[in-house]
Coordinates of C-alpha atoms and ligand atoms in Angstrom, one line a residue:
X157 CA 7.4 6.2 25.6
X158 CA 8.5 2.9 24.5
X159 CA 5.6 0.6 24.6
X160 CA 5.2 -3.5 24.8
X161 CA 4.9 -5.3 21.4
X162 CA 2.9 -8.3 23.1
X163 CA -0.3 -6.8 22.1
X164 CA 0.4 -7.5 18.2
X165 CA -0.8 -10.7 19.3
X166 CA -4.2 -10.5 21.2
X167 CA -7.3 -13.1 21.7
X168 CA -9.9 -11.2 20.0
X169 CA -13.2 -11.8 17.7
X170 CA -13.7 -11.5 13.9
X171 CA -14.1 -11.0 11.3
X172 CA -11.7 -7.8 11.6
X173 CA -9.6 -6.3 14.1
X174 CA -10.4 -3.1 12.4
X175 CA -13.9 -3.1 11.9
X176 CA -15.0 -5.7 14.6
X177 CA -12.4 -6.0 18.4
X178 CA -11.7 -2.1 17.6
X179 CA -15.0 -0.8 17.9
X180 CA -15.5 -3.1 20.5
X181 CA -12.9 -2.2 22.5
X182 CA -13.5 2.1 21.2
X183 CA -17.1 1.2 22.8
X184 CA -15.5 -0.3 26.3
X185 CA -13.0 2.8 26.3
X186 CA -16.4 4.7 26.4
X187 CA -18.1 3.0 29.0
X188 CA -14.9 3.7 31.2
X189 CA -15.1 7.3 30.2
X190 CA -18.9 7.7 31.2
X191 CA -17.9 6.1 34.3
X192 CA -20.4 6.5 36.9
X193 CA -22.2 8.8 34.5
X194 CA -23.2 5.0 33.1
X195 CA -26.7 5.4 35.8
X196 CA -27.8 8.8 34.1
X197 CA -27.4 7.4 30.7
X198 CA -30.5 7.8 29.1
X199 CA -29.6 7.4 25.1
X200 CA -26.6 6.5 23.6
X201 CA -25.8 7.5 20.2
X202 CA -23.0 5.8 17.9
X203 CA -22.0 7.6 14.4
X204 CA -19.8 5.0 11.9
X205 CA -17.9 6.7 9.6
X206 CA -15.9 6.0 6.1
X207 CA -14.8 2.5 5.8
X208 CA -16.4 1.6 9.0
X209 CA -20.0 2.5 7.7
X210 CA -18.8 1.0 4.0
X211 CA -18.4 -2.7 5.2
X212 CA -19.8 -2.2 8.5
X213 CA -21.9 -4.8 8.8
X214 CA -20.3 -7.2 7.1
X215 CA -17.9 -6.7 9.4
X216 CA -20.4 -6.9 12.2
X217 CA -19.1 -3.4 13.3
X218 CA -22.2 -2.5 14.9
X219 CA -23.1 -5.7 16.6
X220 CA -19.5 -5.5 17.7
X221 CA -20.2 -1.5 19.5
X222 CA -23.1 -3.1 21.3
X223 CA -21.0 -6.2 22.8
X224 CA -18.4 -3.3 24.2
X225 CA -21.6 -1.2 25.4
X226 CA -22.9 -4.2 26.7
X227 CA -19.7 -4.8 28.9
X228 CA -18.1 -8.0 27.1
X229 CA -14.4 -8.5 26.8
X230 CA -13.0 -10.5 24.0
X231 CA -10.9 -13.5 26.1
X232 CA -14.5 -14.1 27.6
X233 CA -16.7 -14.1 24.4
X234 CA -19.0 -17.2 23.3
X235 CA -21.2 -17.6 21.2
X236 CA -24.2 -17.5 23.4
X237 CA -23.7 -13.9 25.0
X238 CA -22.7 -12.5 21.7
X239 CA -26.4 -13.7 20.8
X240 CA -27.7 -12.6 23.9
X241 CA -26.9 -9.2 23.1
X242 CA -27.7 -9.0 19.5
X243 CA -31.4 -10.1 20.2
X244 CA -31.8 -7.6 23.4
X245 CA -31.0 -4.9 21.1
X246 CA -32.6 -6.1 18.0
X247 CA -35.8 -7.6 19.0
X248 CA -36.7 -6.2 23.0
X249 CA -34.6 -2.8 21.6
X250 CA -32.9 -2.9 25.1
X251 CA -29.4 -2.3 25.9
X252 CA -27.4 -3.5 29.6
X253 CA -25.1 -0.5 29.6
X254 CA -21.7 -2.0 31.0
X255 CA -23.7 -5.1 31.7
X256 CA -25.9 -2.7 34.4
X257 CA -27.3 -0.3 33.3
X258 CA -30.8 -0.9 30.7
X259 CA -31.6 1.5 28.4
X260 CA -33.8 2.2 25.7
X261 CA -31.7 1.2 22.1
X262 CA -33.3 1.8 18.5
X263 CA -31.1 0.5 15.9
X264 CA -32.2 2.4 13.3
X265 CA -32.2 6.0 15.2
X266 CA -28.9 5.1 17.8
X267 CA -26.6 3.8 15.4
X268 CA -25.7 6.0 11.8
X269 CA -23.9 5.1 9.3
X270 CA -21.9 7.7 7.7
X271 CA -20.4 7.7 4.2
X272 CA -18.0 11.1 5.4
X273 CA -14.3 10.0 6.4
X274 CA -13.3 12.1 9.1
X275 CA -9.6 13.7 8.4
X276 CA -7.2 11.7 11.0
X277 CA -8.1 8.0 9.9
X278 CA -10.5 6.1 7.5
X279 CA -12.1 4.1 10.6
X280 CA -13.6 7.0 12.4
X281 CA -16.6 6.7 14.9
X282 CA -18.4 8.9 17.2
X283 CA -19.8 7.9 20.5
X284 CA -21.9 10.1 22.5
X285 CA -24.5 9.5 25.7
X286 CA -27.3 11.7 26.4
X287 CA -29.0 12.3 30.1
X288 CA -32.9 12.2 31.0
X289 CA -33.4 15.8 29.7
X290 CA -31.2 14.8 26.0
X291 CA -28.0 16.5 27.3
X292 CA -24.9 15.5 26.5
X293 CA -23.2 13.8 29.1
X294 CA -20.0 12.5 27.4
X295 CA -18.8 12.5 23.6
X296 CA -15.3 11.0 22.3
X297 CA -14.5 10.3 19.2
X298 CA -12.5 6.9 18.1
X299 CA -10.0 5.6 15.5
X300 CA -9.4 2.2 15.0
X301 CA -6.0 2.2 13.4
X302 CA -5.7 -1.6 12.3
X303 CA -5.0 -4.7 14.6
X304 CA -7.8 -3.9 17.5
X305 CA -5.6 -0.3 18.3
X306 CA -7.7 2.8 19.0
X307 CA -6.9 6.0 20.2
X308 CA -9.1 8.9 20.4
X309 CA -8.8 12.0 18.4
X310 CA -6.6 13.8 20.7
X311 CA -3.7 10.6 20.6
X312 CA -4.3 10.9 17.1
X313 CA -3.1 14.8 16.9
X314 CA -0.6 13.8 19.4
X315 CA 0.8 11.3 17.1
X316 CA 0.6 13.7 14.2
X317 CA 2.9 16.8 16.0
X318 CA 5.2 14.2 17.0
X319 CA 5.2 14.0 20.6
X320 CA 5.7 10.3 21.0
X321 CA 9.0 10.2 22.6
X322 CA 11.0 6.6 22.7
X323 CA 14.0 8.7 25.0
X324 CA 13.4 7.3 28.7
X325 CA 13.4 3.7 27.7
X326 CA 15.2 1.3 25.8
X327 CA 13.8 1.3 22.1
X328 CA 14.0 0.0 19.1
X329 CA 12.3 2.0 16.4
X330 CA 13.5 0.0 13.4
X331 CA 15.4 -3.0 11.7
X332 CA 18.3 -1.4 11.5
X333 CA 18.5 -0.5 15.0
X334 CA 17.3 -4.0 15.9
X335 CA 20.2 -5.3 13.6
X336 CA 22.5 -3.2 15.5
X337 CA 21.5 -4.5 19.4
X338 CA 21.7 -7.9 17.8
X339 CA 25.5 -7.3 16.3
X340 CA 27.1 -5.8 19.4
X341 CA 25.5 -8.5 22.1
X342 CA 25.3 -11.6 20.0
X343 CA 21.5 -11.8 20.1
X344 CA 19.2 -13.5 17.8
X345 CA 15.4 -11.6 16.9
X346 CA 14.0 -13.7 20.0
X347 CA 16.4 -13.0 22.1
X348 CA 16.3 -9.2 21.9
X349 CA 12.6 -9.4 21.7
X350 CA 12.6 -11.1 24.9
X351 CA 15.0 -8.6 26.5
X352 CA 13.1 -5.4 25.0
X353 CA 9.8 -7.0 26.6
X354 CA 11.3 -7.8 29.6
X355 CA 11.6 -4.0 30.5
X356 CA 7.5 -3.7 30.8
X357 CA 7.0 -7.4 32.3
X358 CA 8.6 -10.6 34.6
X359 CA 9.9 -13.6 32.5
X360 CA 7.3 -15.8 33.8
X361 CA 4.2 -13.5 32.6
X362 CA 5.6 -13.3 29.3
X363 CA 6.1 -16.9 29.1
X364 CA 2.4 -17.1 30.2
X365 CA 1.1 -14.9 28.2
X366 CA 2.9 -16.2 25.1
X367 CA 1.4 -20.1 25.8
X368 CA -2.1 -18.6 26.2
X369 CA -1.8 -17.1 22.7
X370 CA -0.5 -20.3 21.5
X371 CA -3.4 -21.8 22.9
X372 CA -6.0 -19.7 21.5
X373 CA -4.2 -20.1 18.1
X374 CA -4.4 -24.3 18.5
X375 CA -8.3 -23.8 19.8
X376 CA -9.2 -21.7 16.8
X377 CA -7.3 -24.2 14.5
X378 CA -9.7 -27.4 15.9
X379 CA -12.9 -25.3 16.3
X380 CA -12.8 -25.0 12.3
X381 CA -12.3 -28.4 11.7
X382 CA -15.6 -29.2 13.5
X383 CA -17.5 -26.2 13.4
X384 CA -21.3 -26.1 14.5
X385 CA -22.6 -24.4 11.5
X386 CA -20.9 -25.7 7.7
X387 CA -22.1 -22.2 6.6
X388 CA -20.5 -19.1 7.4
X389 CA -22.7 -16.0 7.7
X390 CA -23.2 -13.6 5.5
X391 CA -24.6 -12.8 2.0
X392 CA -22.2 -15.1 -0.2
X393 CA -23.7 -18.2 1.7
X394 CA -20.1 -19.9 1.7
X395 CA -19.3 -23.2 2.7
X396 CA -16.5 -23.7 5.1
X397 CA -13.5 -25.8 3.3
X398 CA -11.4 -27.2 6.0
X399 CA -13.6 -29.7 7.3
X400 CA -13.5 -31.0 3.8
X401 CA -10.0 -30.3 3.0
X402 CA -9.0 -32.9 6.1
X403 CA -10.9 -35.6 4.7
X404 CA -9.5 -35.6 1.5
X405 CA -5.6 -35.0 2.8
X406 CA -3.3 -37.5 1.4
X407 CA -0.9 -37.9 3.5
X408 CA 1.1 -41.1 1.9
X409 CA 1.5 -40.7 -2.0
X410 CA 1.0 -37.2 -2.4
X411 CA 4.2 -35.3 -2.5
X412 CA 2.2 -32.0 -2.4
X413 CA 0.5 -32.4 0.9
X414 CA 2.9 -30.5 3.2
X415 CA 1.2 -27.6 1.1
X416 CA -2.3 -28.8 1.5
X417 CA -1.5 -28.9 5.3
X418 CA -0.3 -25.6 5.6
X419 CA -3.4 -24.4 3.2
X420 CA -5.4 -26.1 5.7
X421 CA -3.8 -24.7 9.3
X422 CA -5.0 -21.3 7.8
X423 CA -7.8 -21.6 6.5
X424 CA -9.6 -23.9 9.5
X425 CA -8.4 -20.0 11.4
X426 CA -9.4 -18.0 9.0
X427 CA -13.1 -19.7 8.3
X428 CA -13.1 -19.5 11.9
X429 CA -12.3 -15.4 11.9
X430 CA -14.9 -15.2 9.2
X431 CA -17.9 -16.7 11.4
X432 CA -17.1 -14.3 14.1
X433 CA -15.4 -16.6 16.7
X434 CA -12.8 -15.9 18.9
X435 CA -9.1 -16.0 17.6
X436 CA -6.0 -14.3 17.9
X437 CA -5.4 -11.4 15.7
X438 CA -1.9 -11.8 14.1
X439 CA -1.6 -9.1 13.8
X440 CA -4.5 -8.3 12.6
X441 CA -8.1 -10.7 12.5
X442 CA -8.4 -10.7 8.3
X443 CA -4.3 -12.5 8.3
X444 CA -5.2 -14.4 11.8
X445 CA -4.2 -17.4 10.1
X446 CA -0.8 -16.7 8.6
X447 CA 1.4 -16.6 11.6
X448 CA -0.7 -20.1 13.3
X449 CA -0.2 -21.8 10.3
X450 CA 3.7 -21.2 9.8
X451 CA 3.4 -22.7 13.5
X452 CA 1.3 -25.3 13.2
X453 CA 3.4 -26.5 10.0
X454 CA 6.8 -26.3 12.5
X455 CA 5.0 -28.1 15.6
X456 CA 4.0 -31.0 13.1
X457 CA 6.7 -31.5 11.1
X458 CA 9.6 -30.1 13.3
X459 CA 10.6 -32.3 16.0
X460 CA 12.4 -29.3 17.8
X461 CA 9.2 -27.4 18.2
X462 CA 8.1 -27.3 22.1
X463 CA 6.7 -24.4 24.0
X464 CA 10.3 -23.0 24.5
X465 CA 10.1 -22.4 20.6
X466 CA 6.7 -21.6 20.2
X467 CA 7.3 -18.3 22.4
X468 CA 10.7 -17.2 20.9
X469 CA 8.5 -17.6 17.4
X470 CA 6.1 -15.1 18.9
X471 CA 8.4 -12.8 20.2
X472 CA 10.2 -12.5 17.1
X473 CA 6.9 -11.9 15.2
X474 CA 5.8 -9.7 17.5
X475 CA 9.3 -7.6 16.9
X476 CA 9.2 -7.5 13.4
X477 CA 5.2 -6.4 13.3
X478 CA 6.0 -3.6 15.4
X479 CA 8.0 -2.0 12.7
X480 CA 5.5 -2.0 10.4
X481 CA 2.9 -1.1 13.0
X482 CA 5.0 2.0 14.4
X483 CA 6.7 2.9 10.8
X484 CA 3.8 1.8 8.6
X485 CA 0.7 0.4 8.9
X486 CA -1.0 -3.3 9.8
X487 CA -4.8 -2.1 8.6
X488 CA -6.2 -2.6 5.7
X489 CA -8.2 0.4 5.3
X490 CA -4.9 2.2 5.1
X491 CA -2.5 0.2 3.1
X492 CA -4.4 -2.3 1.7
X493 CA -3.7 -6.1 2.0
X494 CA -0.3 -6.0 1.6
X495 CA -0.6 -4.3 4.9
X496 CA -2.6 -7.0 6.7
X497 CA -1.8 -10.2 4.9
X498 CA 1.7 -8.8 3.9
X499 CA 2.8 -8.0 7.5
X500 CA 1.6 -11.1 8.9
X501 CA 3.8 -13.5 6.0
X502 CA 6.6 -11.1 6.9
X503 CA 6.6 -11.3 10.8
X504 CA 6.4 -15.6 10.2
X505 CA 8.8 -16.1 8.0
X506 CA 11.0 -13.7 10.2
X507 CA 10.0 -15.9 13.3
X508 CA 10.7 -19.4 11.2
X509 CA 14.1 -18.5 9.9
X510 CA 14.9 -17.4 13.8
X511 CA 13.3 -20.8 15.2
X512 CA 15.1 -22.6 12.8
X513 CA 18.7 -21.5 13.8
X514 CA 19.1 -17.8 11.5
X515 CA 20.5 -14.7 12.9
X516 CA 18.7 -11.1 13.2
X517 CA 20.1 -10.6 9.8
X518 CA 18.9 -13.9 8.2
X519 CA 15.9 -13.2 9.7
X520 CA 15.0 -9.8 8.8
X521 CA 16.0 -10.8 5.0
X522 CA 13.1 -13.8 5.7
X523 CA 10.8 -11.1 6.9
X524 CA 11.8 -8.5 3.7
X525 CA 11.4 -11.8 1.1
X526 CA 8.2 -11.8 2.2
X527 CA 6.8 -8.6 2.5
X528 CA 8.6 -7.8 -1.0
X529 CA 6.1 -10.6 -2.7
X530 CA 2.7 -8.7 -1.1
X531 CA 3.5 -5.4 -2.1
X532 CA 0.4 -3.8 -4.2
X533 CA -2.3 -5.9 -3.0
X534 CA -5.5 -4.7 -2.8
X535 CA -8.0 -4.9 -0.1
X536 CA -11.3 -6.0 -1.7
X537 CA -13.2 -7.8 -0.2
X538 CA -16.2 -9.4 -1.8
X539 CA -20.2 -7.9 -0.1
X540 CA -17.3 -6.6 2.7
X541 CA -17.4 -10.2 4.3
X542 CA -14.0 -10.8 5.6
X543 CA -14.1 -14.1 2.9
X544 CA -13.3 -13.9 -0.4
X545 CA -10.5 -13.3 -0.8
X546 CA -9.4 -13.4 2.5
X547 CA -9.6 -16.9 3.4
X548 CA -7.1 -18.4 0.6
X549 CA -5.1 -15.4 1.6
X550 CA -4.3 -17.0 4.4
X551 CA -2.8 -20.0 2.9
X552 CA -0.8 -17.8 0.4
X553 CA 0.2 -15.8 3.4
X554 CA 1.7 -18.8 5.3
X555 CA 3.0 -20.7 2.2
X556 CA 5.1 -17.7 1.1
X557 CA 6.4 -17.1 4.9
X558 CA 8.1 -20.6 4.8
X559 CA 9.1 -20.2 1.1
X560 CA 10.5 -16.4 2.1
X561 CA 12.4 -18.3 5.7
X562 CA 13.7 -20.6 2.9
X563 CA 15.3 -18.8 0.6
X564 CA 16.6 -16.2 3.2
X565 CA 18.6 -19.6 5.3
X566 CA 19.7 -20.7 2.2
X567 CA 21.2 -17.4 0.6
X568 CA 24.8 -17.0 0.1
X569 CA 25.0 -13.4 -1.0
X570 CA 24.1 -10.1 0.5
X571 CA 20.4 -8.9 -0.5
X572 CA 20.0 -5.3 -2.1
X573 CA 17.1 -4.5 -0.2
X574 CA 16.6 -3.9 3.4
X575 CA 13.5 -4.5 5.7
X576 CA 13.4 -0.8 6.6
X577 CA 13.0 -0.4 3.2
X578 CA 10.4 -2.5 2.0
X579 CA 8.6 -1.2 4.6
X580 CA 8.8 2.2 3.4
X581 CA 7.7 1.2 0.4
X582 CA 4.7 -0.9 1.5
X583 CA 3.7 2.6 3.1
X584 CA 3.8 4.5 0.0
X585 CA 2.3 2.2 -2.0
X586 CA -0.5 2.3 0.2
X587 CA -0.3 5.9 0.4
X588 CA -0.8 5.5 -3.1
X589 CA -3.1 2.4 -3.9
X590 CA -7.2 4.1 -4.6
X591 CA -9.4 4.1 -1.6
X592 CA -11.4 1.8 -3.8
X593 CA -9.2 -0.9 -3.1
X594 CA -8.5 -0.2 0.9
X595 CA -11.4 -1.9 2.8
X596 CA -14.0 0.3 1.4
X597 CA -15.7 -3.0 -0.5
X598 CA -16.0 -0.2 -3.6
X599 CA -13.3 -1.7 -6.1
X600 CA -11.8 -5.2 -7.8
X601 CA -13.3 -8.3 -6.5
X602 CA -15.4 -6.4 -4.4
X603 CA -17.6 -5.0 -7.5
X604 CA -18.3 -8.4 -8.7
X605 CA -21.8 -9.7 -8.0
X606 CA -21.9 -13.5 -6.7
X607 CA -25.4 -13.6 -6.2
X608 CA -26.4 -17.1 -6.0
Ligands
SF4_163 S1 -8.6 -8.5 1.6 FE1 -7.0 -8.7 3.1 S2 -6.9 -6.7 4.2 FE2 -8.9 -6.8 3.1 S3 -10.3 -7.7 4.7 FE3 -9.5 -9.4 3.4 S4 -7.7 -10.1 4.6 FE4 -8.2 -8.1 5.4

């Protein structure tokens, strides 16, 4: 079945959409499996495994399982529940089962972290619940594939025989196919986003769900300029930058600082991600600042940028990330950065060549520029803390998005490499790159020691 693309873009929390809103949301999957099983619960027993277990907890993966046991959904996260919960289950050793239900919670006996990687996915967990007399009520096993997607193990073998089928509805599985809708009716990427989403949903929700997204995007972008804490958690003991950064922007004499603004746009998000507030994931949380940033560049120094513009700029993102989400991959475990920063830079410069008056083919050779300048990079990040590198990533991200939108407007000649095919190769290479260097915080920058 053809599905909608607007979930590439969801209000989520961070510091990973891989390792923190999947679990989470693997965790509320399992609370509506249990269904009213929730009042026999006696025990509930979560296994991590692979790269989930590796940088688990700098990921918060586990505090992030006991917010979706707990009953909390992301768009309704603050900081004061998600604290709430962390000290019922760490200090009174209590969980509220779906918010209802109390039961007894040992962190150190409930929750195991395994260093096995189960076959279908590197982000593999198990979660099972256990009655009065220790039997097992209900056991399911999750993936989170990258971008806050799960599926269990059986969508995962379904995916593997092939049985997905795109037939009944009106599809578009690749660039090329995109290309060709946009060639016979005269459409731009936003407009054939629009009319591929409005097969699942009215105008007016997309509209609305498009401004909320925007919203959350602007929110996350102010909430890092005054954060309450100028620390972010964690081992590395890292000082947010963006306050600072603002303070020192020169906006007069500096010919420079349209680059220290965009800099700026991505970290403030990406600081943000990395305290483990809410933002949008873009498509993933680790890139949640790329595609804001390209934005909140346009808004500020675009004079046609309005609302009108801000959706068609997410549609068209949203196209171009479901290509390499359904032909490739948006999570880092499996390709790498490339596949999380990489796809994020591609799906904005994409969306700012199509704001800013380009075709689908101008467009998608935006979107290849981009992607063709991440290919290889590593995911690595330092103590597993979605920081260093990630937060400068960002800024890269969203400066090479405009430079890639750029240079695809302003090309004269025909490109030798297609979108399809760059992201093919992103694939391989990530086939390819050590497991070292995807997520498992056992390779590159990673091995370094910044103790202070
Ligand atoms: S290095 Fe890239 S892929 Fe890895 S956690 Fe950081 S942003 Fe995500």
């Amino acid at each position: 079945m053809a599905r909608s693309n607007l979930d590439i873009f969801k209000i989520g929390v961070g510091p990973s959409s891989s390792h923190t809103l999947g679990p989470m949301l693997a965790a509320a999957a399992f609370l509506e499996l249990l269904g009213s099983s929730i009042d026999k619960t006696k025990r509930i027993h979560c296994t991590l495994y692979g790269s989930l277990s590796l940088t688990g907890r700098g990921h918060l993966t586990d505090k992030a399982v006991l917010w979706g046991l707990s009953g909390l959904k992301p768009a309704a996260l603050t900081r004061n529940l998600q604290q709430q919960v962390v000290n019922l289950s760490f200090v009174q050793h209590k969980l509220q089962l779906g918010g209802r239900h109390e039961i007894h919670f040992d962190y150190r006996k409930d929750l195991s972290f395994s260093k096995d990687f189960l076959p279908e996915h590197q982000n593999g967990m198990l979660l099972e619940a256990f009655d009065n007399s220790d039997s097992l009520l209900c056991a399911q096993t999750y993936f989170s594939t990258g971008g806050g997607f799960i599926k269990t193990k059986e969508q995962m073998q379904e995916n593997a025989e092939g049985s997905e089928d795109f037939s009944d509805n009106f599809s578009i599985s690749n660039t090329n196919a995109a290309l060709r809708l946009c060639l016979d009716d005269t459409l731009n990427l936003a407009q054939l986003s629009l009319r591929y989403e409005l097969q699942f949903h009215d105008e007016a929700y997309i509209n609305e769900y498009c401004a909320q997204i925007w919203q959350v995007m602007q929110e996350a972008y102010h909430n890092g300029l005054k954060p309450d804490n100028e620390y972010l958690p964690g081992s590395l003991h890292l000082k947010r930058r963006a306050p600072s950064m603002l303070q020192v922007l020169n906006e007069k004499d500096d010919p420079f600082t349209v680059i220290d603004r965009v800099s700026l746009y991505a970290m403030a998000i990406a600081e943000e991600n990395a305290s483990g507030a809410k933002v949008v994931t873009a498509p993933t949380n680790g890139a949640c600042g790329v595609v804001p940033a390209v934005m909140l560049y346009l808004k500020d120094f675009l004079k046609e940028f309005n609302a009108v513009t801000a959706r068609d700029f997410l549609l068209t993102a949203m196209l171009i990330g479901s290509f390499y989400k359904n032909n490739a991959t948006i999570s880092g475990a499996e390709g790498g950065c490339q596949a999380e920063i990489g796809s994020a830079s591609s799906m904005a410069a994409a969306a700012m060549a199509t704001v800013m008056g380009a075709d689908a083919f101008k467009a998608c050779v935006a979107a290849e520029i981009a992607m063709e300048h991440h290919l290889g990079l590593t995911c690595d990040p330092v103590d597993g803390l979605v920081q260093i590198p990630c937060i400068e990533r960002n800024a890269f991200g969203a400066v090479k998005a405009i430079t890639a939108a750029r240079i695809a407007l302003k090309r004269q000649s025909l490109p030798r490499v297609s979108l399809d095919e760059v992201i093919k190769t992103m694939y391989l290479t990530g086939k390819d790159i050590s497991f070292k260097y995807k997520e498992t915080a056992l390779g590159g920058l990673a091995e370094l020691s910044l103790d202070n």
